[in-house]
Coordinates of N, CA, C and O in Angstrom, one line a residue:
M225 N -119.0 -47.6 -41.2 CA -119.0 -46.6 -42.5 C -119.8 -45.7 -42.5 O -121.3 -45.8 -42.6
M226 N -119.6 -44.6 -43.3 CA -120.1 -43.1 -43.4 C -120.7 -43.0 -45.1 O -119.7 -43.1 -46.0
I227 N -122.0 -43.5 -45.3 CA -122.7 -43.4 -46.7 C -123.4 -42.1 -46.6 O -124.5 -42.4 -45.9
N228 N -123.3 -41.4 -47.5 CA -124.1 -40.2 -47.9 C -124.5 -39.5 -46.5 O -125.6 -39.0 -46.4
G229 N -123.7 -39.5 -45.6 CA -123.8 -38.8 -44.4 C -124.3 -39.6 -43.1 O -124.8 -38.8 -42.1
H230 N -124.8 -40.9 -43.5 CA -125.3 -41.6 -42.5 C -124.4 -42.9 -42.4 O -123.8 -43.2 -43.1
G231 N -124.2 -43.1 -41.0 CA -123.8 -44.2 -40.2 C -124.4 -45.8 -40.9 O -125.0 -45.7 -40.5
F232 N -123.4 -46.5 -41.4 CA -123.9 -47.7 -41.3 C -122.7 -48.9 -40.9 O -121.6 -48.6 -41.2
G233 N -123.2 -49.7 -40.3 CA -122.4 -51.1 -40.1 C -122.8 -52.2 -40.7 O -123.8 -52.5 -41.1
P234 N -121.6 -53.1 -41.3 CA -121.7 -54.0 -42.2 C -122.3 -55.3 -41.3 O -122.2 -55.4 -39.9
D235 N -123.1 -56.1 -42.2 CA -123.6 -57.3 -42.0 C -123.0 -58.3 -41.5 O -122.8 -59.1 -40.5
Y236 N -121.5 -58.5 -42.2 CA -120.5 -59.1 -42.2 C -119.0 -58.9 -42.7 O -118.7 -58.0 -43.1
I237 N -118.2 -59.1 -41.5 CA -116.6 -58.7 -41.9 C -115.9 -59.9 -42.4 O -115.7 -60.8 -41.4
V238 N -115.4 -59.9 -43.5 CA -114.3 -60.9 -43.5 C -113.0 -60.2 -43.4 O -112.7 -59.5 -44.0
D239 N -112.3 -61.1 -42.7 CA -111.2 -61.3 -42.3 C -109.8 -61.3 -43.2 O -110.1 -62.2 -44.5
S240 N -108.8 -61.5 -43.2 CA -107.7 -61.7 -44.1 C -107.5 -62.8 -44.4 O -106.4 -63.5 -45.3
G241 N -107.9 -63.6 -43.4 CA -107.6 -65.1 -43.6 C -107.7 -66.0 -44.6 O -107.5 -66.9 -45.0
I242 N -109.0 -65.0 -45.4 CA -109.3 -65.9 -46.5 C -108.3 -65.7 -47.5 O -108.6 -66.3 -48.7
A243 N -107.5 -64.7 -47.7 CA -106.4 -64.5 -48.5 C -105.4 -65.8 -48.4 O -105.0 -66.4 -49.7
L244 N -105.7 -66.5 -47.6 CA -104.6 -67.9 -47.2 C -104.9 -68.5 -48.1 O -104.4 -69.6 -48.5
I245 N -106.1 -69.2 -48.5 CA -106.7 -69.9 -49.5 C -106.0 -69.8 -50.6 O -106.1 -70.8 -51.4
V246 N -105.9 -68.8 -51.1 CA -104.7 -68.4 -52.5 C -103.2 -68.5 -52.0 O -102.8 -69.3 -52.8
L247 N -102.9 -67.9 -51.3 CA -101.6 -67.8 -51.0 C -101.1 -69.4 -50.8 O -99.8 -69.4 -51.2
I248 N -101.5 -70.1 -49.8 CA -100.6 -71.3 -49.6 C -100.8 -71.9 -50.7 O -99.4 -72.4 -50.8
P249 N -101.7 -72.5 -51.4 CA -101.6 -73.3 -53.1 C -100.4 -72.7 -53.8 O -99.3 -73.1 -54.7
L250 N -100.8 -71.1 -53.8 CA -99.8 -70.6 -54.6 C -97.9 -71.0 -54.6 O -97.3 -71.2 -54.9
F251 N -98.1 -70.7 -53.0 CA -96.5 -70.7 -52.3 C -96.2 -72.3 -52.6 O -95.0 -72.7 -53.2
L252 N -96.9 -73.2 -52.3 CA -96.9 -74.6 -52.8 C -96.6 -74.9 -53.9 O -95.2 -75.5 -54.7
A253 N -97.2 -74.3 -54.8 CA -96.9 -74.6 -56.6 C -95.3 -73.8 -56.5 O -94.5 -74.5 -57.5
I254 N -95.2 -73.0 -56.4 CA -93.7 -72.2 -56.8 C -92.8 -73.0 -56.0 O -91.9 -73.4 -56.5
L255 N -93.2 -73.2 -54.7 CA -91.8 -74.1 -54.1 C -91.5 -75.4 -54.7 O -90.6 -76.0 -55.0
V256 N -92.7 -76.1 -55.3 CA -92.6 -77.6 -56.1 C -91.7 -77.5 -57.3 O -91.1 -78.0 -57.6
R257 N -91.9 -75.8 -58.0 CA -91.3 -75.8 -59.6 C -89.8 -75.6 -59.1 O -89.4 -75.8 -59.8
Q258 N -89.7 -74.8 -57.8 CA -88.2 -74.5 -57.7 C -87.5 -75.8 -57.2 O -86.3 -76.0 -57.8
I259 N -88.1 -76.6 -56.4 CA -87.8 -78.0 -56.4 C -87.4 -78.9 -57.5 O -86.2 -79.6 -57.5
S260 N -88.3 -78.8 -58.4 CA -88.3 -79.6 -59.9 C -86.9 -78.9 -60.7 O -86.6 -79.6 -61.4
K261 N -86.9 -77.7 -60.5 CA -85.6 -77.0 -61.5 C -84.6 -76.9 -60.3 O -83.4 -76.7 -61.3
K262 N -84.7 -78.1 -59.6 CA -83.2 -77.4 -58.5 C -82.8 -76.5 -58.4 O -81.4 -76.0 -58.3
R263 N -83.4 -75.5 -57.6 CA -83.1 -74.3 -57.5 C -83.4 -74.3 -55.9 O -83.5 -73.0 -55.2
V264 N -83.0 -75.1 -55.0 CA -83.5 -75.1 -53.7 C -82.3 -75.0 -53.1 O -81.4 -75.5 -52.9
T265 N -82.3 -73.6 -52.2 CA -81.1 -73.3 -51.3 C -81.6 -72.8 -50.0 O -82.9 -72.6 -50.1
F266 N -81.1 -72.5 -49.0 CA -81.5 -72.3 -47.9 C -82.0 -70.8 -47.8 O -83.1 -70.1 -47.7
F267 N -81.3 -69.8 -48.7 CA -81.9 -68.6 -49.0 C -82.9 -68.3 -49.8 O -83.4 -67.6 -49.7
R268 N -82.7 -69.1 -50.7 CA -84.1 -69.1 -52.0 C -85.4 -69.4 -51.1 O -86.2 -68.8 -51.2
I269 N -85.2 -70.5 -50.3 CA -86.5 -71.0 -49.4 C -86.7 -69.9 -48.6 O -88.0 -69.5 -48.4
S270 N -85.7 -69.5 -48.0 CA -86.3 -68.2 -46.6 C -86.6 -67.1 -47.5 O -87.8 -66.2 -47.0
G271 N -86.2 -66.6 -48.8 CA -86.5 -65.7 -49.5 C -88.1 -66.0 -50.2 O -88.9 -65.1 -49.9
L272 N -88.3 -67.1 -50.5 CA -89.5 -67.8 -50.7 C -90.8 -67.1 -49.4 O -91.8 -66.9 -49.8
I273 N -90.5 -67.7 -48.4 CA -91.2 -67.6 -47.1 C -91.7 -66.2 -47.0 O -92.8 -65.8 -46.8
M274 N -90.6 -65.4 -46.9 CA -90.5 -64.0 -46.6 C -91.4 -63.2 -47.7 O -92.3 -62.6 -47.0
F275 N -91.3 -63.9 -48.8 CA -92.1 -63.0 -49.8 C -93.7 -63.1 -49.6 O -94.6 -62.2 -49.4
F276 N -94.1 -64.5 -49.3 CA -95.1 -64.9 -49.2 C -96.1 -64.2 -47.7 O -96.9 -64.0 -47.5
I277 N -95.0 -64.2 -46.8 CA -95.3 -63.9 -45.7 C -95.7 -62.4 -46.0 O -96.5 -61.6 -45.4
Y278 N -94.9 -61.6 -46.6 CA -95.0 -60.0 -46.9 C -96.5 -59.8 -47.6 O -97.1 -58.9 -47.2
I279 N -96.7 -60.6 -48.5 CA -97.7 -60.5 -49.7 C -99.1 -60.8 -48.4 O -100.1 -59.6 -48.7
Y280 N -99.1 -61.5 -47.5 CA -99.8 -61.7 -46.9 C -100.4 -60.5 -46.1 O -101.3 -60.0 -45.8
A281 N -99.2 -59.9 -45.4 CA -99.2 -58.9 -44.6 C -99.8 -57.7 -45.1 O -100.4 -56.7 -44.9
L282 N -99.3 -57.5 -46.7 CA -99.7 -56.3 -47.6 C -100.8 -56.5 -47.8 O -102.1 -55.2 -47.8
I283 N -101.4 -57.8 -48.1 CA -103.1 -57.9 -48.2 C -104.0 -57.3 -47.0 O -105.2 -56.6 -47.2
K284 N -103.3 -57.7 -45.8 CA -104.0 -57.6 -44.8 C -104.1 -56.1 -44.4 O -105.1 -55.7 -43.7
V285 N -103.3 -55.3 -44.6 CA -103.2 -54.1 -44.3 C -103.8 -53.1 -45.5 O -104.5 -52.0 -45.0
T286 N -103.6 -53.3 -46.7 CA -104.2 -52.5 -47.6 C -105.8 -52.9 -48.4 O -106.4 -51.8 -48.5
I287 N -106.2 -54.1 -47.8 CA -107.5 -54.7 -48.6 C -108.3 -55.2 -47.3 O -109.6 -54.9 -47.6
F288 N -108.2 -55.8 -46.7 CA -108.9 -56.3 -45.6 C -108.9 -55.5 -44.1 O -108.0 -54.4 -43.7
P289 N -110.3 -55.3 -43.3 CA -111.2 -56.0 -43.6 C -112.3 -56.0 -44.6 O -112.2 -54.7 -44.7
M290 N -112.9 -56.7 -45.2 CA -113.7 -56.3 -46.4 C -115.2 -56.8 -45.3 O -115.2 -57.3 -44.7
M291 N -115.8 -55.8 -46.1 CA -117.2 -55.1 -45.1 C -118.5 -55.8 -46.4 O -118.3 -55.4 -47.2
I292 N -119.2 -56.5 -45.5 CA -120.3 -57.1 -46.8 C -121.9 -56.5 -45.8 O -121.8 -56.9 -44.7
F293 N -122.5 -56.0 -46.7 CA -123.8 -55.7 -46.2 C -125.0 -56.6 -46.6 O -124.6 -57.2 -48.3
K294 N -126.0 -57.3 -46.4 CA -127.2 -58.2 -47.0 C -127.4 -57.2 -48.3 O -127.8 -56.2 -48.0
F295 N -128.2 -58.1 -48.9 CA -128.6 -57.8 -50.2 C -130.0 -57.2 -49.5 O -130.7 -57.4 -48.7
G296 N -130.4 -56.1 -50.0 CA -131.3 -54.9 -49.7 C -131.1 -54.1 -48.6 O -132.0 -53.8 -47.8
S297 N -129.9 -54.0 -47.8 CA -129.6 -53.3 -46.8 C -129.6 -51.9 -47.0 O -129.8 -51.3 -48.2
K298 N -130.0 -50.9 -45.9 CA -130.6 -49.7 -46.1 C -129.2 -49.0 -46.7 O -129.4 -48.2 -47.1
A299 N -128.0 -49.8 -46.4 CA -127.0 -48.9 -47.0 C -126.9 -48.6 -48.5 O -126.3 -47.9 -49.3
Y300 N -127.5 -49.6 -49.1 CA -127.8 -49.5 -50.7 C -128.9 -48.5 -51.2 O -128.9 -48.6 -52.4
R301 N -129.7 -48.2 -50.3 CA -131.0 -47.2 -50.9 C -130.0 -46.1 -51.4 O -131.0 -45.1 -51.9
Y302 N -129.1 -45.4 -51.0 CA -128.5 -44.5 -51.3 C -127.8 -44.5 -52.7 O -127.8 -43.4 -53.4
G303 N -127.7 -45.6 -53.2 CA -127.0 -46.1 -54.4 C -125.2 -46.1 -54.2 O -124.8 -46.0 -53.0
F304 N -124.5 -46.5 -55.1 CA -123.3 -46.6 -54.8 C -122.3 -45.1 -55.2 O -122.9 -44.3 -55.9
G305 N -121.2 -45.6 -54.3 CA -120.2 -44.2 -54.5 C -120.4 -43.0 -53.6 O -120.2 -42.2 -54.1
K306 N -121.2 -43.3 -52.7 CA -121.8 -42.2 -52.1 C -120.8 -41.9 -50.7 O -121.5 -41.1 -49.7
Q307 N -120.0 -42.7 -50.7 CA -119.0 -42.1 -49.5 C -117.7 -41.7 -49.7 O -117.5 -41.4 -51.1
Y308 N -116.8 -40.9 -49.5 CA -115.5 -40.0 -49.8 C -114.7 -41.5 -50.6 O -114.3 -42.4 -49.8
L309 N -114.4 -41.4 -51.7 CA -113.8 -42.0 -52.7 C -112.4 -42.0 -52.9 O -111.6 -42.8 -52.9
A310 N -112.0 -40.7 -53.2 CA -110.7 -40.4 -53.7 C -109.7 -39.1 -52.8 O -110.9 -38.1 -52.8
N311 N -108.9 -38.8 -53.2 CA -108.1 -37.6 -52.7 C -107.0 -37.5 -53.7 O -105.8 -38.3 -53.8
F312 N -106.9 -36.6 -54.4 CA -106.0 -36.0 -55.7 C -105.4 -34.7 -55.0 O -104.4 -34.3 -55.8
N313 N -105.2 -34.3 -54.0 CA -104.8 -33.4 -53.3 C -103.3 -33.3 -52.8 O -103.2 -33.8 -51.9
V314 N -102.2 -33.4 -53.6 CA -101.0 -33.4 -53.3 C -100.4 -32.7 -52.1 O -100.0 -33.4 -51.0
L315 N -100.9 -31.7 -52.0 CA -100.7 -30.4 -51.0 C -100.9 -31.0 -49.4 O -100.5 -30.9 -48.3
E316 N -102.3 -32.1 -49.2 CA -102.4 -32.9 -48.1 C -101.4 -33.9 -47.5 O -101.4 -34.0 -46.5
I317 N -100.4 -33.9 -48.3 CA -99.2 -34.9 -47.6 C -98.5 -34.3 -46.5 O -97.7 -34.5 -45.5
S318 N -98.6 -33.1 -46.6 CA -98.1 -31.7 -45.7 C -98.9 -31.9 -44.3 O -98.1 -32.0 -42.9
K319 N -100.2 -32.7 -44.2 CA -100.7 -32.9 -42.9 C -100.6 -34.6 -42.3 O -101.3 -34.8 -41.3
Y320 N -99.9 -35.5 -43.2 CA -99.4 -36.5 -42.9 C -98.4 -36.4 -41.4 O -98.1 -35.5 -41.4
T321 N -98.9 -37.3 -40.6 CA -97.9 -37.9 -39.6 C -96.9 -38.4 -40.0 O -96.8 -39.1 -41.1
P322 N -95.6 -38.1 -39.3 CA -94.5 -38.7 -39.5 C -94.7 -40.8 -39.8 O -94.1 -41.2 -40.5
I323 N -95.5 -41.2 -38.8 CA -96.1 -42.2 -38.7 C -96.6 -42.7 -40.0 O -96.7 -44.0 -41.1
Q324 N -97.6 -42.1 -40.8 CA -98.1 -42.3 -42.2 C -97.4 -42.1 -43.3 O -97.2 -42.9 -44.2
I325 N -96.0 -41.0 -43.1 CA -95.1 -41.0 -44.4 C -94.2 -42.1 -44.2 O -94.3 -42.9 -45.2
W326 N -93.8 -42.6 -43.1 CA -92.9 -43.8 -43.2 C -93.3 -44.9 -43.3 O -93.1 -46.0 -44.1
G327 N -94.6 -45.1 -42.7 CA -95.6 -46.2 -43.0 C -96.1 -46.5 -44.4 O -95.8 -47.6 -45.1
N328 N -96.2 -45.4 -45.0 CA -96.3 -45.5 -46.7 C -95.2 -46.1 -47.3 O -95.2 -46.6 -48.3
I329 N -93.8 -45.4 -47.2 CA -92.7 -45.7 -47.7 C -92.2 -47.1 -47.3 O -91.9 -47.8 -48.1
A330 N -92.6 -47.5 -46.1 CA -92.3 -49.1 -45.8 C -92.9 -50.1 -46.4 O -92.7 -51.0 -46.5
L331 N -94.2 -49.2 -46.8 CA -95.4 -50.4 -47.0 C -94.9 -51.6 -48.1 O -95.2 -52.6 -48.5
I332 N -94.1 -50.7 -49.3 CA -93.7 -51.4 -50.3 C -92.2 -51.6 -50.7 O -92.0 -52.7 -51.5
L333 N -91.6 -51.0 -49.9 CA -89.9 -51.2 -49.6 C -89.6 -52.7 -49.8 O -89.0 -52.9 -51.3
P334 N -90.2 -53.7 -49.1 CA -89.6 -54.9 -49.4 C -90.0 -55.6 -50.4 O -89.4 -56.6 -51.1
L335 N -91.2 -55.3 -51.2 CA -91.5 -56.1 -52.5 C -90.4 -55.6 -53.4 O -89.9 -56.9 -54.2
S336 N -89.9 -54.8 -53.8 CA -88.8 -54.5 -54.7 C -87.7 -55.2 -54.4 O -86.8 -55.8 -55.4
I337 N -87.1 -55.6 -53.3 CA -86.3 -56.1 -52.8 C -86.5 -57.6 -53.3 O -85.4 -58.4 -53.7
L338 N -87.5 -58.1 -52.6 CA -87.7 -59.7 -52.3 C -87.8 -60.0 -54.2 O -87.5 -61.3 -54.1
I339 N -88.6 -59.2 -54.8 CA -88.7 -59.6 -56.1 C -87.3 -59.8 -57.3 O -87.3 -60.6 -57.7
A340 N -86.7 -58.8 -57.1 CA -85.4 -58.9 -57.7 C -84.5 -59.6 -57.1 O -83.6 -60.6 -58.1
Y341 N -84.3 -60.3 -55.6 CA -83.7 -61.4 -55.1 C -83.8 -62.6 -55.7 O -83.4 -63.6 -55.9
L342 N -85.6 -62.8 -55.7 CA -86.3 -64.5 -56.1 C -86.0 -64.7 -57.6 O -86.1 -65.6 -57.8
W343 N -86.0 -63.4 -58.2 CA -86.5 -63.7 -59.8 C -85.2 -62.5 -60.4 O -85.6 -61.9 -61.2
P344 N -83.8 -62.9 -60.1 CA -82.8 -61.9 -60.7 C -82.7 -61.8 -62.1 O -82.4 -60.8 -62.6
H345 N -83.1 -62.9 -62.5 CA -83.0 -62.7 -64.0 C -84.2 -62.3 -65.1 O -83.8 -61.4 -66.0
K346 N -85.1 -61.6 -64.3 CA -86.6 -61.2 -64.7 C -86.5 -60.1 -64.1 O -86.8 -58.7 -64.8
L347 N -86.4 -59.8 -63.1 CA -87.2 -58.8 -62.0 C -86.1 -57.7 -61.6 O -86.3 -56.8 -60.8
S348 N -84.7 -58.1 -61.8 CA -83.6 -57.2 -61.2 C -83.2 -56.4 -62.2 O -82.5 -55.5 -61.8
A349 N -83.6 -55.9 -63.3 CA -83.4 -54.8 -64.2 C -84.4 -53.8 -63.7 O -85.5 -53.8 -63.4
F350 N -83.9 -52.7 -63.4 CA -84.4 -51.5 -63.5 C -85.6 -51.2 -64.2 O -87.1 -51.2 -63.3
K351 N -86.0 -51.3 -65.1 CA -87.1 -51.1 -66.0 C -88.3 -52.1 -65.5 O -89.2 -51.5 -65.3
F352 N -88.0 -53.5 -65.5 CA -89.3 -54.3 -65.3 C -89.4 -54.3 -63.6 O -90.4 -54.4 -63.2
N353 N -88.5 -54.2 -62.7 CA -88.8 -54.0 -61.5 C -89.7 -52.5 -61.1 O -90.6 -52.6 -60.4
I354 N -89.1 -51.7 -61.8 CA -90.3 -50.4 -61.8 C -91.6 -50.6 -62.2 O -92.3 -50.4 -61.5
C355 N -91.7 -51.1 -63.1 CA -92.8 -51.8 -63.7 C -93.9 -52.4 -62.6 O -94.7 -52.1 -62.4
V356 N -93.1 -53.4 -61.9 CA -94.0 -54.4 -61.1 C -94.5 -53.3 -59.5 O -95.3 -53.2 -59.3
G357 N -93.5 -52.2 -59.5 CA -93.6 -51.4 -58.3 C -94.8 -50.6 -59.0 O -95.8 -50.1 -57.8
I358 N -94.8 -50.2 -60.0 CA -96.0 -48.9 -60.5 C -97.1 -50.0 -60.7 O -98.5 -49.4 -60.1
L359 N -97.4 -50.9 -61.3 CA -98.2 -51.8 -61.3 C -99.0 -52.3 -59.7 O -100.5 -52.1 -59.9
T360 N -98.1 -52.5 -59.1 CA -98.5 -52.6 -57.8 C -99.2 -51.5 -56.8 O -100.4 -51.7 -56.4
T361 N -98.9 -50.5 -57.0 CA -99.4 -49.2 -56.0 C -100.4 -48.7 -56.8 O -101.2 -48.2 -55.9
I362 N -100.5 -48.6 -57.9 CA -101.9 -48.3 -58.5 C -102.7 -49.5 -58.5 O -104.0 -49.4 -58.0
G363 N -102.5 -50.6 -58.1 CA -103.4 -51.8 -58.0 C -104.1 -51.7 -56.7 O -105.4 -52.1 -56.8
I364 N -103.1 -51.3 -56.2 CA -103.5 -51.5 -54.3 C -104.4 -50.1 -54.3 O -105.8 -50.4 -53.8
E365 N -104.2 -48.9 -54.8 CA -105.1 -48.0 -54.6 C -106.4 -47.9 -55.5 O -107.4 -47.7 -54.9
M366 N -106.6 -48.5 -56.7 CA -107.4 -48.7 -57.6 C -108.4 -49.8 -56.9 O -109.9 -49.8 -56.7
T367 N -107.9 -50.8 -55.9 CA -108.6 -51.8 -55.5 C -109.3 -51.1 -54.4 O -110.5 -51.4 -54.2
Q368 N -108.7 -50.3 -53.4 CA -109.4 -49.6 -52.7 C -110.2 -48.5 -52.7 O -111.5 -48.4 -52.3
L369 N -110.4 -47.9 -54.0 CA -111.3 -47.2 -54.7 C -112.7 -48.1 -55.3 O -113.6 -47.4 -54.9
I370 N -112.4 -49.2 -55.7 CA -113.7 -50.2 -56.1 C -114.2 -50.3 -54.8 O -115.4 -50.3 -54.6
M371 N -113.5 -50.9 -54.0 CA -114.1 -51.6 -52.8 C -114.9 -50.3 -52.1 O -116.0 -50.6 -51.5
A372 N -114.0 -49.4 -51.9 CA -115.2 -48.2 -51.5 C -116.3 -47.7 -52.1 O -117.6 -47.3 -51.7
F373 N -116.3 -47.8 -53.6 CA -117.7 -47.6 -54.5 C -118.7 -48.4 -54.0 O -119.7 -48.0 -54.1
F374 N -118.3 -49.7 -53.9 CA -119.0 -50.6 -53.8 C -119.6 -51.1 -52.3 O -120.0 -52.1 -51.9
Y375 N -118.8 -50.3 -51.3 CA -119.1 -50.2 -49.9 C -118.6 -51.3 -49.4 O -119.1 -52.1 -48.3
L376 N -117.6 -52.2 -49.8 CA -116.7 -53.4 -49.5 C -115.3 -53.0 -48.6 O -114.9 -53.8 -47.6
G377 N -115.3 -51.2 -48.3 CA -114.3 -51.5 -47.4 C -114.3 -49.7 -47.3 O -115.2 -48.9 -47.9
S378 N -113.7 -49.2 -46.4 CA -113.6 -47.8 -46.0 C -112.2 -46.8 -46.3 O -112.3 -45.8 -46.2
R379 N -111.4 -47.8 -46.9 CA -110.3 -47.1 -47.9 C -110.6 -45.9 -48.7 O -111.4 -46.2 -49.4
T380 N -109.6 -45.3 -49.2 CA -109.6 -44.5 -50.5 C -108.9 -44.5 -51.0 O -107.6 -44.8 -50.7
F381 N -108.7 -44.2 -52.4 CA -107.8 -43.9 -53.4 C -107.0 -42.5 -53.0 O -108.0 -41.2 -53.1
D382 N -105.6 -42.3 -52.4 CA -105.1 -41.0 -52.3 C -103.8 -41.4 -53.0 O -102.7 -42.1 -52.8
I383 N -103.9 -40.0 -53.7 CA -102.5 -39.7 -54.9 C -101.3 -39.8 -53.9 O -100.3 -40.0 -54.1
N384 N -101.4 -39.3 -52.5 CA -100.1 -39.1 -51.8 C -99.7 -40.5 -51.2 O -98.6 -41.1 -51.0
D385 N -100.7 -41.3 -50.8 CA -100.3 -42.7 -50.4 C -99.3 -43.3 -51.7 O -98.6 -44.3 -51.6
L386 N -100.2 -43.1 -53.2 CA -99.7 -44.0 -54.2 C -98.0 -43.4 -54.2 O -96.9 -44.0 -54.4
I387 N -97.8 -41.9 -54.3 CA -96.5 -41.1 -54.2 C -95.2 -41.9 -53.3 O -94.1 -42.0 -53.8
L388 N -95.8 -41.9 -52.2 CA -94.8 -42.6 -50.8 C -94.8 -43.9 -51.0 O -93.5 -44.3 -50.9
N389 N -95.7 -44.5 -51.4 CA -95.4 -46.1 -52.0 C -94.4 -46.3 -53.2 O -93.2 -47.4 -52.8
L390 N -94.3 -45.4 -53.9 CA -93.3 -45.6 -55.3 C -92.2 -45.2 -54.6 O -91.1 -45.6 -54.9
L391 N -92.0 -43.7 -53.7 CA -90.7 -43.7 -53.3 C -90.3 -44.8 -52.2 O -88.8 -45.1 -52.4
G392 N -91.2 -45.1 -51.3 CA -90.8 -46.3 -51.0 C -90.0 -47.8 -51.8 O -88.9 -48.4 -51.5
Y393 N -90.8 -48.0 -52.9 CA -90.2 -49.1 -53.8 C -89.1 -48.6 -54.3 O -88.1 -49.9 -54.4
L394 N -88.7 -47.6 -54.8 CA -87.8 -47.2 -55.6 C -86.3 -47.3 -54.4 O -85.2 -47.8 -54.6
L395 N -86.7 -47.0 -53.2 CA -85.6 -47.0 -52.0 C -85.4 -48.5 -52.0 O -84.2 -48.6 -51.7
G396 N -86.3 -49.3 -51.9 CA -86.1 -50.6 -52.0 C -85.3 -51.2 -53.3 O -84.4 -52.1 -52.7
F397 N -85.2 -50.6 -54.1 CA -84.6 -51.3 -55.5 C -83.4 -50.9 -55.1 O -82.2 -51.5 -55.4
C398 N -82.8 -49.5 -55.1 CA -81.8 -48.6 -54.2 C -81.0 -49.7 -53.4 O -79.9 -50.1 -53.7
I399 N -81.7 -50.1 -52.2 CA -80.8 -51.1 -51.0 C -80.6 -52.6 -51.7 O -79.7 -52.8 -51.3
Y400 N -81.3 -53.1 -52.6 CA -80.9 -54.2 -53.4 C -80.1 -54.2 -54.2 O -78.9 -54.8 -53.6
K401 N -79.9 -53.1 -54.7 CA -78.6 -52.8 -56.0 C -77.4 -52.7 -54.9 O -76.2 -53.4 -55.3
V402 N -77.6 -51.9 -53.8 CA -76.1 -51.7 -53.0 C -75.9 -53.0 -52.0 O -74.3 -53.4 -52.1
I403 N -76.7 -53.7 -52.1 CA -76.4 -55.4 -51.2 C -75.8 -55.9 -52.5 O -74.8 -56.7 -51.9
K404 N -76.1 -56.1 -53.5 CA -76.1 -56.8 -54.6 C -74.7 -56.4 -54.7 O -73.7 -57.2 -55.0
V405 N -74.0 -55.3 -55.1 CA -72.9 -54.7 -55.3 C -71.8 -55.1 -54.4 O -70.9 -55.8 -54.5
D406 N -72.5 -54.9 -53.3 CA -71.6 -55.4 -51.8 C -71.2 -56.9 -51.6 O -70.4 -57.4 -51.8
C407 N -72.2 -57.8 -52.4 CA -72.2 -59.1 -52.3 C -71.1 -59.5 -53.2 O -70.1 -60.5 -53.0
K408 N -71.2 -58.8 -54.3 CA -70.2 -59.5 -55.5 C -68.6 -58.7 -55.5 O -67.6 -59.7 -55.4
F409 N -68.3 -57.7 -54.2 CA -67.0 -57.3 -54.0 C -66.8 -58.0 -52.9 O -65.5 -57.6 -52.6
N410 N -67.4 -58.5 -51.8 CA -67.0 -59.3 -50.7 C -67.7 -60.2 -50.6 O -68.8 -60.3 -50.1
P411 N -66.7 -61.3 -50.6 CA -67.1 -62.7 -50.6 C -67.6 -62.9 -49.5 O -68.4 -64.0 -49.4
N412 N -67.3 -62.6 -48.2 CA -67.8 -62.7 -47.0 C -68.9 -61.9 -46.3 O -68.9 -61.8 -45.6
F413 N -69.6 -61.4 -47.8 CA -70.7 -60.5 -47.0 C -71.6 -60.8 -46.0 O -71.9 -60.5 -44.9
W414 N -71.8 -62.3 -46.4 CA -73.1 -62.9 -45.3 C -72.4 -63.5 -43.9 O -73.2 -63.1 -43.1
T415 N -71.2 -63.6 -43.9 CA -70.7 -64.1 -42.9 C -70.3 -62.8 -42.0 O -70.8 -62.5 -40.7
N416 N -69.6 -61.5 -42.6 CA -70.0 -60.5 -41.6 C -71.6 -59.9 -41.0 O -71.2 -59.4 -40.5
L417 N -72.3 -60.0 -42.0 CA -73.8 -59.7 -41.7 C -74.0 -60.3 -40.3 O -74.7 -60.2 -39.8
S418 N -73.7 -61.7 -40.3 CA -74.6 -62.5 -39.3 C -73.4 -62.3 -38.0 O -73.8 -62.6 -36.9
A419 N -72.1 -61.6 -38.4 CA -71.3 -61.8 -37.0 C -71.7 -60.3 -36.1 O -72.5 -59.7 -36.3

């Protein structure tokens, strides 16, 4: 990690496995709630499993690994916020590789599909679903900014990532709506899909 022009290695690195301490009980609580409300179907359980695997992968890619420096480390002698924290230059998107562009689009795309499918009465409407997308992408970028400020991570707040993530989220929502319409008009949709 570069801090004030000097390289520092963290004393500890926290892996994404720690997120499972929260995600597994949360998954089980939602599963128990679904069972108690008698909403258990193969597709619903499969959707919940995919949702939690996706959330874990999203956290792993965007937040972890966390870098921990010991109290009194030389990294702290310069104060906080001395590394590159944010990019607000929209024109830098032209320097992105195709993998960066498509990776950022694909990063949030499944979220809009999964939440609209799992919670159709609350989150399949455009207004509520898009609010979740905006809050999620801003939340990820703000978390990265705060972590970089306190030297917990080396990622930055990037406006281009935010734009591409929102584009992917909107694309995912459109895909969900197309599939939903096709399922209504074609009763053999799932049969044709598996053939």
